[in-house]
Amino acid sequence: MIASTQTANLRYAVACGRTGTIRSPDQHINRYARSIAVREALAGGWNPEAYARARGNTAPLDTPPLF
């Protein structure tokens, strides 16, 4: 857990593309499609870059996750 403020958390969410208004319609995929994409990306083993792309993460990989 990381001590933070709501403002910092919201900025992080925007940077990661996790807010509904920031995602463009062509990037939006539903939860089911995202879970299938993650499963396919990791079928050959753990790959952090493939996982980040499949789940739609736009933050740099060295950015610590919130959870």
mmCIF file of N, CA and C in Angstrom, residues 26-52:
data_model
loop_
_atom_site.group_PDB
_atom_site.id
_atom_site.type_symbol
_atom_site.label_atom_id
_atom_site.label_comp_id
_atom_site.label_asym_id
_atom_site.label_seq_id
_atom_site.Cartn_x
_atom_site.Cartn_y
_atom_site.Cartn_z
ATOM 1 N N ASP A 26 -12.467 3.700 -29.894
ATOM 2 C CA ASP A 26 -11.771 2.639 -30.608
ATOM 3 C C ASP A 26 -10.861 1.822 -29.690
ATOM 4 N N GLN A 27 -10.509 2.353 -28.507
ATOM 5 C CA GLN A 27 -9.691 1.617 -27.557
ATOM 6 C C GLN A 27 -10.538 0.842 -26.552
ATOM 7 N N HIS A 28 -11.818 1.141 -26.476
ATOM 8 C CA HIS A 28 -12.673 0.535 -25.459
ATOM 9 C C HIS A 28 -13.018 -0.908 -25.825
ATOM 10 N N ILE A 29 -12.742 -1.797 -24.905
ATOM 11 C CA ILE A 29 -13.203 -3.171 -25.053
ATOM 12 C C ILE A 29 -13.847 -3.574 -23.743
ATOM 13 N N ASN A 30 -14.819 -4.429 -23.824
ATOM 14 C CA ASN A 30 -15.522 -4.799 -22.607
ATOM 15 C C ASN A 30 -14.696 -5.748 -21.754
ATOM 16 N N ARG A 31 -15.186 -6.014 -20.559
ATOM 17 C CA ARG A 31 -14.453 -6.822 -19.593
ATOM 18 C C ARG A 31 -14.177 -8.234 -20.112
ATOM 19 N N TYR A 32 -15.161 -8.831 -20.759
ATOM 20 C CA TYR A 32 -14.998 -10.184 -21.288
ATOM 21 C C TYR A 32 -13.886 -10.224 -22.343
ATOM 22 N N ALA A 33 -13.923 -9.283 -23.279
ATOM 23 C CA ALA A 33 -12.911 -9.247 -24.332
ATOM 24 C C ALA A 33 -11.523 -8.992 -23.751
ATOM 25 N N ARG A 34 -11.450 -8.129 -22.723
ATOM 26 C CA ARG A 34 -10.163 -7.857 -22.090
ATOM 27 C C ARG A 34 -9.630 -9.108 -21.386
ATOM 28 N N SER A 35 -10.503 -9.872 -20.731
ATOM 29 C CA SER A 35 -10.046 -11.091 -20.057
ATOM 30 C C SER A 35 -9.546 -12.122 -21.064
ATOM 31 N N ILE A 36 -10.199 -12.219 -22.221
ATOM 32 C CA ILE A 36 -9.744 -13.134 -23.277
ATOM 33 C C ILE A 36 -8.386 -12.673 -23.807
ATOM 34 N N ALA A 37 -8.230 -11.366 -24.000
ATOM 35 C CA ALA A 37 -6.960 -10.832 -24.497
ATOM 36 C C ALA A 37 -5.823 -11.108 -23.515
ATOM 37 N N VAL A 38 -6.090 -10.967 -22.221
ATOM 38 C CA VAL A 38 -5.069 -11.255 -21.206
ATOM 39 C C VAL A 38 -4.721 -12.735 -21.219
ATOM 40 N N ARG A 39 -5.734 -13.582 -21.294
ATOM 41 C CA ARG A 39 -5.487 -15.034 -21.321
ATOM 42 C C ARG A 39 -4.621 -15.412 -22.526
ATOM 43 N N GLU A 40 -4.935 -14.860 -23.692
ATOM 44 C CA GLU A 40 -4.162 -15.172 -24.897
ATOM 45 C C GLU A 40 -2.737 -14.618 -24.808
ATOM 46 N N ALA A 41 -2.592 -13.428 -24.223
ATOM 47 C CA ALA A 41 -1.265 -12.816 -24.113
ATOM 48 C C ALA A 41 -0.355 -13.622 -23.195
ATOM 49 N N LEU A 42 -0.931 -14.289 -22.198
ATOM 50 C CA LEU A 42 -0.132 -15.024 -21.227
ATOM 51 C C LEU A 42 -0.121 -16.530 -21.465
ATOM 52 N N ALA A 43 -0.673 -16.976 -22.573
ATOM 53 C CA ALA A 43 -0.746 -18.410 -22.863
ATOM 54 C C ALA A 43 0.631 -19.059 -22.915
ATOM 55 N N GLY A 44 1.634 -18.327 -23.356
ATOM 56 C CA GLY A 44 2.982 -18.878 -23.449
ATOM 57 C C GLY A 44 3.838 -18.632 -22.221
ATOM 58 N N GLY A 45 3.279 -18.037 -21.175
ATOM 59 C CA GLY A 45 4.024 -17.724 -19.968
ATOM 60 C C GLY A 45 3.953 -16.245 -19.646
ATOM 61 N N TRP A 46 4.511 -15.883 -18.507
ATOM 62 C CA TRP A 46 4.443 -14.496 -18.040
ATOM 63 C C TRP A 46 5.274 -13.579 -18.923
ATOM 64 N N ASN A 47 4.636 -12.515 -19.394
ATOM 65 C CA ASN A 47 5.285 -11.490 -20.191
ATOM 66 C C ASN A 47 4.679 -10.159 -19.778
ATOM 67 N N PRO A 48 5.395 -9.336 -19.002
ATOM 68 C CA PRO A 48 4.800 -8.100 -18.495
ATOM 69 C C PRO A 48 4.345 -7.130 -19.584
ATOM 70 N N GLU A 49 5.080 -7.064 -20.684
ATOM 71 C CA GLU A 49 4.686 -6.158 -21.769
ATOM 72 C C GLU A 49 3.389 -6.627 -22.433
ATOM 73 N N ALA A 50 3.291 -7.921 -22.715
ATOM 74 C CA ALA A 50 2.074 -8.464 -23.334
ATOM 75 C C ALA A 50 0.881 -8.303 -22.407
ATOM 76 N N TYR A 51 1.106 -8.527 -21.115
ATOM 77 C CA TYR A 51 0.031 -8.371 -20.135
ATOM 78 C C TYR A 51 -0.452 -6.924 -20.085
ATOM 79 N N ALA A 52 0.475 -5.981 -20.049
ATOM 80 C CA ALA A 52 0.105 -4.568 -19.986
ATOM 81 C C ALA A 52 -0.684 -4.152 -21.223
#
